[in-house]
Amino acid sequence: MKKPDFLSDSDARDLVKDAEKLLSPDRRRVLRQGLTLGGIMMLTGCDISDNESVETALSRMSRFNDRVQGFLFSHRNLAPEYKASEITRPFPFNAFYGWDDIPQIDGRDFQLEIRGLVRDTKHWTLPELYHMQQVSQITRHICVEGWSAIGKWGGVPFAHFLQLIGADMRAKYVSFRCADDYYTSIDMATALHPQTLLALTWDNKILPPEYGYPMKIRIPTKLGYKNPKHVLSIEVTNRFPGGYWEDQGYNWFGGS
């Protein structure tokens, strides 16, 4: 199989070396013959039980998987878009809490906080955001739990917003803090992807509370847990920020 033109020979060698570190010398030959990432776990010889060696191996494999996904990610690869007739109705509510705990935010007092490696750290009100350039997309939300749903999201292209605040595009991460105590982060390449959206509407209406009012970050190239709702602050940083589920063992890159 031809190697992608955006994965250099040196990058490919580095990825193989990382995987080889998980294997004993007499097992490395299998990796060179095309072993899958799942197969690497099988060859570590770990007893599948709740012990430190298993957690360590899983953590190392997750970091390796992040690197692979990062190398393969490209702004040229777009998530599929759909027709209005294909929108899932009703669109499901999903969170780590129930309906009764959905944050109720007063939009009149809302101000989006901007922090980190940016030129302008001014706070943004909802009227200011509503008057910015708006686009829409009909894309599929894919949940790590195994279900998916198609919705129409509208808002500000996130790359445009980052340019507007003078974000350092050489920074590694963009992180988000939310009103429901959720937090997550993405790599800069994902933040600049043309489909990544600072979403303010759903189905041509102001974003309902159950879907993330006053705003969510809609990333159709990522699994659902990488799409934070009720966003209160955005930070551009070189410090690895982690995430609510990622700190509990979920894959950080979270590509769909």
PDB file of C-alpha atoms in Angstrom:
ATOM      1  CA  MET A   1       0.000   0.000   0.000  1.00  0.00           C
ATOM      2  CA  LYS A   2       1.331   3.421  -0.930  1.00  0.00           C
ATOM      3  CA  LYS A   3       2.198   5.576   2.068  1.00  0.00           C
ATOM      4  CA  PRO A   4       0.176   8.874   2.263  1.00  0.00           C
ATOM      5  CA  ASP A   5       2.116  11.814   0.863  1.00  0.00           C
ATOM      6  CA  PHE A   6       1.645  13.740   4.126  1.00  0.00           C
ATOM      7  CA  LEU A   7       3.426  11.051   6.188  1.00  0.00           C
ATOM      8  CA  SER A   8       7.161  11.372   5.629  1.00  0.00           C
ATOM      9  CA  ASP A   9       9.591   8.460   5.760  1.00  0.00           C
ATOM     10  CA  SER A  10      11.090   9.776   8.989  1.00  0.00           C
ATOM     11  CA  ASP A  11       7.622  10.114  10.560  1.00  0.00           C
ATOM     12  CA  ALA A  12       6.763   6.550   9.573  1.00  0.00           C
ATOM     13  CA  ARG A  13       9.993   5.246  11.101  1.00  0.00           C
ATOM     14  CA  ASP A  14       9.276   7.130  14.337  1.00  0.00           C
ATOM     15  CA  LEU A  15       5.809   5.580  14.578  1.00  0.00           C
ATOM     16  CA  VAL A  16       7.194   2.082  14.118  1.00  0.00           C
ATOM     17  CA  LYS A  17       9.886   2.709  16.741  1.00  0.00           C
ATOM     18  CA  ASP A  18       7.249   3.858  19.242  1.00  0.00           C
ATOM     19  CA  ALA A  19       5.238   0.700  18.686  1.00  0.00           C
ATOM     20  CA  GLU A  20       8.337  -1.499  18.941  1.00  0.00           C
ATOM     21  CA  LYS A  21       9.008  -0.189  22.443  1.00  0.00           C
ATOM     22  CA  LEU A  22       5.940  -2.095  23.581  1.00  0.00           C
ATOM     23  CA  LEU A  23       7.290  -5.426  22.344  1.00  0.00           C
ATOM     24  CA  SER A  24      10.056  -7.747  23.390  1.00  0.00           C
ATOM     25  CA  PRO A  25      12.869  -8.103  20.802  1.00  0.00           C
ATOM     26  CA  ASP A  26      11.679 -11.485  19.511  1.00  0.00           C
ATOM     27  CA  ARG A  27       8.196 -10.115  18.821  1.00  0.00           C
ATOM     28  CA  ARG A  28       9.108  -6.992  16.862  1.00  0.00           C
ATOM     29  CA  ARG A  29       9.208  -8.915  13.601  1.00  0.00           C
ATOM     30  CA  VAL A  30       5.409  -9.238  13.778  1.00  0.00           C
ATOM     31  CA  LEU A  31       4.979  -5.472  13.848  1.00  0.00           C
ATOM     32  CA  ARG A  32       7.057  -5.099  10.701  1.00  0.00           C
ATOM     33  CA  GLN A  33       4.758  -7.622   9.005  1.00  0.00           C
ATOM     34  CA  GLY A  34       1.726  -5.400   9.512  1.00  0.00           C
ATOM     35  CA  LEU A  35       0.384  -6.116  12.977  1.00  0.00           C
ATOM     36  CA  THR A  36      -2.669  -4.034  13.925  1.00  0.00           C
ATOM     37  CA  LEU A  37      -2.618  -1.738  16.953  1.00  0.00           C
ATOM     38  CA  GLY A  38      -5.034  -4.051  18.741  1.00  0.00           C
ATOM     39  CA  GLY A  39      -2.668  -6.925  18.102  1.00  0.00           C
ATOM     40  CA  ILE A  40       0.162  -5.090  19.805  1.00  0.00           C
ATOM     41  CA  MET A  41      -1.815  -5.194  23.051  1.00  0.00           C
ATOM     42  CA  MET A  42      -2.244  -8.959  22.631  1.00  0.00           C
ATOM     43  CA  LEU A  43       1.523  -9.392  22.386  1.00  0.00           C
ATOM     44  CA  THR A  44       2.437  -7.389  25.458  1.00  0.00           C
ATOM     45  CA  GLY A  45       1.737 -10.453  27.560  1.00  0.00           C
ATOM     46  CA  CYS A  46      -0.320  -8.484  30.090  1.00  0.00           C
ATOM     47  CA  ASP A  47      -2.812 -10.343  32.222  1.00  0.00           C
ATOM     48  CA  ILE A  48      -6.174  -8.698  31.385  1.00  0.00           C
ATOM     49  CA  SER A  49      -7.031  -7.558  34.878  1.00  0.00           C
ATOM     50  CA  ASP A  50      -7.091  -4.346  36.853  1.00  0.00           C
ATOM     51  CA  ASN A  51      -3.383  -3.876  37.395  1.00  0.00           C
ATOM     52  CA  GLU A  52      -0.796  -1.208  36.796  1.00  0.00           C
ATOM     53  CA  SER A  53       0.893  -2.946  33.864  1.00  0.00           C
ATOM     54  CA  VAL A  54      -2.352  -3.086  31.883  1.00  0.00           C
ATOM     55  CA  GLU A  55      -3.097   0.578  32.582  1.00  0.00           C
ATOM     56  CA  THR A  56       0.421   1.553  31.559  1.00  0.00           C
ATOM     57  CA  ALA A  57       0.225  -0.419  28.306  1.00  0.00           C
ATOM     58  CA  LEU A  58      -3.192   1.000  27.468  1.00  0.00           C
ATOM     59  CA  SER A  59      -1.984   4.534  28.161  1.00  0.00           C
ATOM     60  CA  ARG A  60       1.049   4.099  25.920  1.00  0.00           C
ATOM     61  CA  MET A  61      -1.097   2.635  23.142  1.00  0.00           C
ATOM     62  CA  SER A  62      -3.541   5.546  23.445  1.00  0.00           C
ATOM     63  CA  ARG A  63      -0.713   8.078  23.088  1.00  0.00           C
ATOM     64  CA  PHE A  64       0.621   6.142  20.100  1.00  0.00           C
ATOM     65  CA  ASN A  65      -2.865   6.163  18.580  1.00  0.00           C
ATOM     66  CA  ASP A  66      -3.052   9.935  19.082  1.00  0.00           C
ATOM     67  CA  ARG A  67       0.162  10.359  17.107  1.00  0.00           C
ATOM     68  CA  VAL A  68      -1.064   8.139  14.266  1.00  0.00           C
ATOM     69  CA  GLN A  69      -4.369  10.004  14.003  1.00  0.00           C
ATOM     70  CA  GLY A  70      -2.570  13.338  14.149  1.00  0.00           C
ATOM     71  CA  PHE A  71      -0.270  12.375  11.282  1.00  0.00           C
ATOM     72  CA  LEU A  72      -3.201  11.167   9.164  1.00  0.00           C
ATOM     73  CA  PHE A  73      -5.420  14.193   9.873  1.00  0.00           C
ATOM     74  CA  SER A  74      -5.754  16.699   7.035  1.00  0.00           C
ATOM     75  CA  HIS A  75      -7.867  19.798   6.369  1.00  0.00           C
ATOM     76  CA  ARG A  76      -8.547  18.232   2.969  1.00  0.00           C
ATOM     77  CA  ASN A  77     -10.468  15.364   4.571  1.00  0.00           C
ATOM     78  CA  LEU A  78     -14.035  16.539   5.155  1.00  0.00           C
ATOM     79  CA  ALA A  79     -16.794  14.858   7.118  1.00  0.00           C
ATOM     80  CA  PRO A  80     -19.851  13.959   4.973  1.00  0.00           C
ATOM     81  CA  GLU A  81     -22.657  16.523   4.804  1.00  0.00           C
ATOM     82  CA  TYR A  82     -26.331  15.636   4.403  1.00  0.00           C
ATOM     83  CA  LYS A  83     -29.683  16.931   3.127  1.00  0.00           C
ATOM     84  CA  ALA A  84     -32.206  18.654   5.370  1.00  0.00           C
ATOM     85  CA  SER A  85     -34.565  15.703   4.906  1.00  0.00           C
ATOM     86  CA  GLU A  86     -31.977  13.461   6.610  1.00  0.00           C
ATOM     87  CA  ILE A  87     -31.852  15.414   9.900  1.00  0.00           C
ATOM     88  CA  THR A  88     -32.580  13.203  12.917  1.00  0.00           C
ATOM     89  CA  ARG A  89     -35.796  14.285  14.645  1.00  0.00           C
ATOM     90  CA  PRO A  90     -35.917  14.455  17.540  1.00  0.00           C
ATOM     91  CA  PHE A  91     -32.178  14.961  17.850  1.00  0.00           C
ATOM     92  CA  PRO A  92     -31.054  13.101  21.009  1.00  0.00           C
ATOM     93  CA  PHE A  93     -29.893  14.775  24.189  1.00  0.00           C
ATOM     94  CA  ASN A  94     -26.721  13.274  25.616  1.00  0.00           C
ATOM     95  CA  ALA A  95     -24.537  14.320  28.564  1.00  0.00           C
ATOM     96  CA  PHE A  96     -22.912  12.894  31.692  1.00  0.00           C
ATOM     97  CA  TYR A  97     -25.995  14.121  33.627  1.00  0.00           C
ATOM     98  CA  GLY A  98     -29.778  14.125  33.182  1.00  0.00           C
ATOM     99  CA  TRP A  99     -32.280  16.668  31.822  1.00  0.00           C
ATOM    100  CA  ASP A 100     -32.780  18.260  35.234  1.00  0.00           C
ATOM    101  CA  ASP A 101     -29.110  19.241  35.407  1.00  0.00           C
ATOM    102  CA  ILE A 102     -28.857  21.008  32.034  1.00  0.00           C
ATOM    103  CA  PRO A 103     -27.203  24.408  32.697  1.00  0.00           C
ATOM    104  CA  GLN A 104     -29.601  27.360  32.462  1.00  0.00           C
ATOM    105  CA  ILE A 105     -27.492  30.319  31.304  1.00  0.00           C
ATOM    106  CA  ASP A 106     -28.715  33.916  31.048  1.00  0.00           C
ATOM    107  CA  GLY A 107     -27.512  35.018  27.628  1.00  0.00           C
ATOM    108  CA  ARG A 108     -27.859  38.694  28.579  1.00  0.00           C
ATOM    109  CA  ASP A 109     -24.984  38.323  31.043  1.00  0.00           C
ATOM    110  CA  PHE A 110     -22.912  35.864  29.036  1.00  0.00           C
ATOM    111  CA  GLN A 111     -19.347  36.760  28.081  1.00  0.00           C
ATOM    112  CA  LEU A 112     -17.009  34.306  26.354  1.00  0.00           C
ATOM    113  CA  GLU A 113     -13.598  34.403  28.039  1.00  0.00           C
ATOM    114  CA  ILE A 114     -10.471  34.242  25.852  1.00  0.00           C
ATOM    115  CA  ARG A 115      -7.140  33.228  27.372  1.00  0.00           C
ATOM    116  CA  GLY A 116      -3.636  32.126  26.501  1.00  0.00           C
ATOM    117  CA  LEU A 117      -1.550  32.690  23.395  1.00  0.00           C
ATOM    118  CA  VAL A 118      -3.733  35.302  21.697  1.00  0.00           C
ATOM    119  CA  ARG A 119      -3.332  38.943  20.760  1.00  0.00           C
ATOM    120  CA  ASP A 120      -6.753  40.031  22.039  1.00  0.00           C
ATOM    121  CA  THR A 121      -8.195  38.647  25.285  1.00  0.00           C
ATOM    122  CA  LYS A 122     -11.383  40.728  25.226  1.00  0.00           C
ATOM    123  CA  HIS A 123     -14.570  38.954  26.336  1.00  0.00           C
ATOM    124  CA  TRP A 124     -17.260  38.367  23.699  1.00  0.00           C
ATOM    125  CA  THR A 125     -20.989  38.882  24.242  1.00  0.00           C
ATOM    126  CA  LEU A 126     -23.634  36.884  22.388  1.00  0.00           C
ATOM    127  CA  PRO A 127     -24.832  39.868  20.288  1.00  0.00           C
ATOM    128  CA  GLU A 128     -21.245  40.362  19.096  1.00  0.00           C
ATOM    129  CA  LEU A 129     -20.970  36.712  18.120  1.00  0.00           C
ATOM    130  CA  TYR A 130     -24.407  36.655  16.454  1.00  0.00           C
ATOM    131  CA  HIS A 131     -23.346  39.552  14.208  1.00  0.00           C
ATOM    132  CA  MET A 132     -20.251  37.776  12.937  1.00  0.00           C
ATOM    133  CA  GLN A 133     -19.929  35.803   9.693  1.00  0.00           C
ATOM    134  CA  GLN A 134     -22.218  32.758   9.941  1.00  0.00           C
ATOM    135  CA  VAL A 135     -22.192  29.455   8.060  1.00  0.00           C
ATOM    136  CA  SER A 136     -24.148  26.225   8.498  1.00  0.00           C
ATOM    137  CA  GLN A 137     -23.552  22.513   8.077  1.00  0.00           C
ATOM    138  CA  ILE A 138     -25.667  19.355   8.253  1.00  0.00           C
ATOM    139  CA  THR A 139     -23.347  16.731   9.679  1.00  0.00           C
ATOM    140  CA  ARG A 140     -23.463  13.532  11.692  1.00  0.00           C
ATOM    141  CA  HIS A 141     -22.739  13.496  15.430  1.00  0.00           C
ATOM    142  CA  ILE A 142     -21.045  10.185  16.262  1.00  0.00           C
ATOM    143  CA  CYS A 143     -21.114   9.075  19.899  1.00  0.00           C
ATOM    144  CA  VAL A 144     -18.465   6.801  21.361  1.00  0.00           C
ATOM    145  CA  GLU A 145     -21.345   4.798  22.878  1.00  0.00           C
ATOM    146  CA  GLY A 146     -22.260   3.529  19.418  1.00  0.00           C
ATOM    147  CA  TRP A 147     -25.143   5.721  18.210  1.00  0.00           C
ATOM    148  CA  SER A 148     -25.180   8.637  15.775  1.00  0.00           C
ATOM    149  CA  ALA A 149     -27.548  11.412  14.683  1.00  0.00           C
ATOM    150  CA  ILE A 150     -27.619  14.049  11.949  1.00  0.00           C
ATOM    151  CA  GLY A 151     -28.172  17.714  12.859  1.00  0.00           C
ATOM    152  CA  LYS A 152     -27.952  21.170  11.315  1.00  0.00           C
ATOM    153  CA  TRP A 153     -25.513  23.478  13.097  1.00  0.00           C
ATOM    154  CA  GLY A 154     -24.864  27.146  12.384  1.00  0.00           C
ATOM    155  CA  GLY A 155     -22.292  29.586  13.661  1.00  0.00           C
ATOM    156  CA  VAL A 156     -18.869  31.114  13.192  1.00  0.00           C
ATOM    157  CA  PRO A 157     -16.091  29.177  11.431  1.00  0.00           C
ATOM    158  CA  PHE A 158     -13.701  28.531  14.300  1.00  0.00           C
ATOM    159  CA  ALA A 159     -10.627  29.238  12.165  1.00  0.00           C
ATOM    160  CA  HIS A 160     -12.058  32.694  11.409  1.00  0.00           C
ATOM    161  CA  PHE A 161     -12.649  33.342  15.115  1.00  0.00           C
ATOM    162  CA  LEU A 162      -9.093  32.289  16.000  1.00  0.00           C
ATOM    163  CA  GLN A 163      -7.727  34.636  13.350  1.00  0.00           C
ATOM    164  CA  LEU A 164      -9.905  37.452  14.688  1.00  0.00           C
ATOM    165  CA  ILE A 165      -8.545  37.136  18.243  1.00  0.00           C
ATOM    166  CA  GLY A 166      -4.975  36.840  16.973  1.00  0.00           C
ATOM    167  CA  ALA A 167      -4.408  33.284  18.152  1.00  0.00           C
ATOM    168  CA  ASP A 168      -0.880  31.907  17.795  1.00  0.00           C
ATOM    169  CA  MET A 169      -1.435  29.351  15.037  1.00  0.00           C
ATOM    170  CA  ARG A 170       1.851  27.679  15.986  1.00  0.00           C
ATOM    171  CA  ALA A 171       0.420  26.726  19.397  1.00  0.00           C
ATOM    172  CA  LYS A 172      -0.290  23.047  19.969  1.00  0.00           C
ATOM    173  CA  TYR A 173      -3.694  23.058  21.651  1.00  0.00           C
ATOM    174  CA  VAL A 174      -7.002  24.839  22.062  1.00  0.00           C
ATOM    175  CA  SER A 175      -8.892  24.016  25.249  1.00  0.00           C
ATOM    176  CA  PHE A 176     -12.476  24.654  26.368  1.00  0.00           C
ATOM    177  CA  ARG A 177     -14.108  25.075  29.783  1.00  0.00           C
ATOM    178  CA  CYS A 178     -17.865  24.744  30.094  1.00  0.00           C
ATOM    179  CA  ALA A 179     -20.729  25.765  32.386  1.00  0.00           C
ATOM    180  CA  ASP A 180     -21.495  22.126  33.248  1.00  0.00           C
ATOM    181  CA  ASP A 181     -17.918  21.604  34.551  1.00  0.00           C
ATOM    182  CA  TYR A 182     -17.021  19.755  31.360  1.00  0.00           C
ATOM    183  CA  TYR A 183     -13.685  20.458  29.699  1.00  0.00           C
ATOM    184  CA  THR A 184     -11.822  19.149  26.680  1.00  0.00           C
ATOM    185  CA  SER A 185      -9.136  20.173  24.183  1.00  0.00           C
ATOM    186  CA  ILE A 186      -8.161  19.732  20.550  1.00  0.00           C
ATOM    187  CA  ASP A 187      -5.025  20.109  18.448  1.00  0.00           C
ATOM    188  CA  MET A 188      -4.528  23.290  16.431  1.00  0.00           C
ATOM    189  CA  ALA A 189      -4.946  21.466  13.106  1.00  0.00           C
ATOM    190  CA  THR A 190      -8.436  20.376  14.154  1.00  0.00           C
ATOM    191  CA  ALA A 191      -9.234  23.889  15.404  1.00  0.00           C
ATOM    192  CA  LEU A 192      -8.368  25.259  11.932  1.00  0.00           C
ATOM    193  CA  HIS A 193     -10.266  22.558  10.013  1.00  0.00           C
ATOM    194  CA  PRO A 194     -12.829  24.194   7.672  1.00  0.00           C
ATOM    195  CA  GLN A 195     -15.740  22.300   9.275  1.00  0.00           C
ATOM    196  CA  THR A 196     -14.907  23.130  12.898  1.00  0.00           C
ATOM    197  CA  LEU A 197     -17.591  25.545  14.041  1.00  0.00           C
ATOM    198  CA  LEU A 198     -18.280  27.836  16.974  1.00  0.00           C
ATOM    199  CA  ALA A 199     -21.938  26.757  16.905  1.00  0.00           C
ATOM    200  CA  LEU A 200     -24.636  29.224  17.965  1.00  0.00           C
ATOM    201  CA  THR A 201     -27.736  27.702  16.330  1.00  0.00           C
ATOM    202  CA  TRP A 202     -29.358  24.332  15.745  1.00  0.00           C
ATOM    203  CA  ASP A 203     -31.851  23.796  12.907  1.00  0.00           C
ATOM    204  CA  ASN A 204     -31.929  27.568  12.185  1.00  0.00           C
ATOM    205  CA  LYS A 205     -32.890  28.418  15.785  1.00  0.00           C
ATOM    206  CA  ILE A 206     -30.858  29.763  18.703  1.00  0.00           C
ATOM    207  CA  LEU A 207     -29.019  26.809  20.204  1.00  0.00           C
ATOM    208  CA  PRO A 208     -31.376  25.127  22.730  1.00  0.00           C
ATOM    209  CA  PRO A 209     -30.072  24.479  26.267  1.00  0.00           C
ATOM    210  CA  GLU A 210     -30.055  20.698  25.752  1.00  0.00           C
ATOM    211  CA  TYR A 211     -27.717  21.098  22.773  1.00  0.00           C
ATOM    212  CA  GLY A 212     -25.311  23.508  24.422  1.00  0.00           C
ATOM    213  CA  TYR A 213     -26.684  27.063  24.748  1.00  0.00           C
ATOM    214  CA  PRO A 214     -25.197  29.597  24.457  1.00  0.00           C
ATOM    215  CA  MET A 215     -22.582  27.906  22.278  1.00  0.00           C
ATOM    216  CA  LYS A 216     -20.867  24.634  21.560  1.00  0.00           C
ATOM    217  CA  ILE A 217     -17.854  23.680  19.482  1.00  0.00           C
ATOM    218  CA  ARG A 218     -19.092  21.512  16.633  1.00  0.00           C
ATOM    219  CA  ILE A 219     -16.362  19.270  15.207  1.00  0.00           C
ATOM    220  CA  PRO A 220     -17.791  16.696  12.755  1.00  0.00           C
ATOM    221  CA  THR A 221     -14.352  15.098  12.306  1.00  0.00           C
ATOM    222  CA  LYS A 222     -14.352  14.135  16.018  1.00  0.00           C
ATOM    223  CA  LEU A 223     -16.376  11.843  18.260  1.00  0.00           C
ATOM    224  CA  GLY A 224     -19.123  13.447  20.312  1.00  0.00           C
ATOM    225  CA  TYR A 225     -17.166  13.842  23.542  1.00  0.00           C
ATOM    226  CA  LYS A 226     -14.778  16.205  21.702  1.00  0.00           C
ATOM    227  CA  ASN A 227     -17.705  18.568  20.951  1.00  0.00           C
ATOM    228  CA  PRO A 228     -18.083  20.610  24.173  1.00  0.00           C
ATOM    229  CA  LYS A 229     -21.353  22.348  25.055  1.00  0.00           C
ATOM    230  CA  HIS A 230     -22.114  25.469  27.154  1.00  0.00           C
ATOM    231  CA  VAL A 231     -18.624  26.829  26.436  1.00  0.00           C
ATOM    232  CA  LEU A 232     -17.523  29.603  28.808  1.00  0.00           C
ATOM    233  CA  SER A 233     -13.834  29.996  27.960  1.00  0.00           C
ATOM    234  CA  ILE A 234     -11.364  29.227  25.180  1.00  0.00           C
ATOM    235  CA  GLU A 235      -7.621  29.004  25.739  1.00  0.00           C
ATOM    236  CA  VAL A 236      -4.812  28.691  23.201  1.00  0.00           C
ATOM    237  CA  THR A 237      -1.863  26.952  24.809  1.00  0.00           C
ATOM    238  CA  ASN A 238       1.213  24.773  24.443  1.00  0.00           C
ATOM    239  CA  ARG A 239       0.467  23.057  27.751  1.00  0.00           C
ATOM    240  CA  PHE A 240      -1.377  19.757  27.309  1.00  0.00           C
ATOM    241  CA  PRO A 241      -4.883  20.421  28.725  1.00  0.00           C
ATOM    242  CA  GLY A 242      -6.399  16.906  28.713  1.00  0.00           C
ATOM    243  CA  GLY A 243     -10.167  16.557  29.024  1.00  0.00           C
ATOM    244  CA  TYR A 244     -13.005  15.314  31.245  1.00  0.00           C
ATOM    245  CA  TRP A 245     -13.277  11.863  29.636  1.00  0.00           C
ATOM    246  CA  GLU A 246      -9.739  11.829  28.261  1.00  0.00           C
ATOM    247  CA  ASP A 247      -8.332  12.089  31.801  1.00  0.00           C
ATOM    248  CA  GLN A 248     -10.356   8.963  32.590  1.00  0.00           C
ATOM    249  CA  GLY A 249      -8.809   6.947  29.769  1.00  0.00           C
ATOM    250  CA  TYR A 250     -10.619   7.981  26.575  1.00  0.00           C
ATOM    251  CA  ASN A 251      -8.464   8.543  23.504  1.00  0.00           C
ATOM    252  CA  TRP A 252      -7.417  12.214  23.404  1.00  0.00           C
ATOM    253  CA  PHE A 253      -7.452  12.772  19.629  1.00  0.00           C
ATOM    254  CA  GLY A 254     -10.947  11.290  19.401  1.00  0.00           C
ATOM    255  CA  GLY A 255     -11.251  11.211  15.615  1.00  0.00           C
ATOM    256  CA  SER A 256     -14.450   9.847  14.125  1.00  0.00           C
TER     257      SER A 256
END
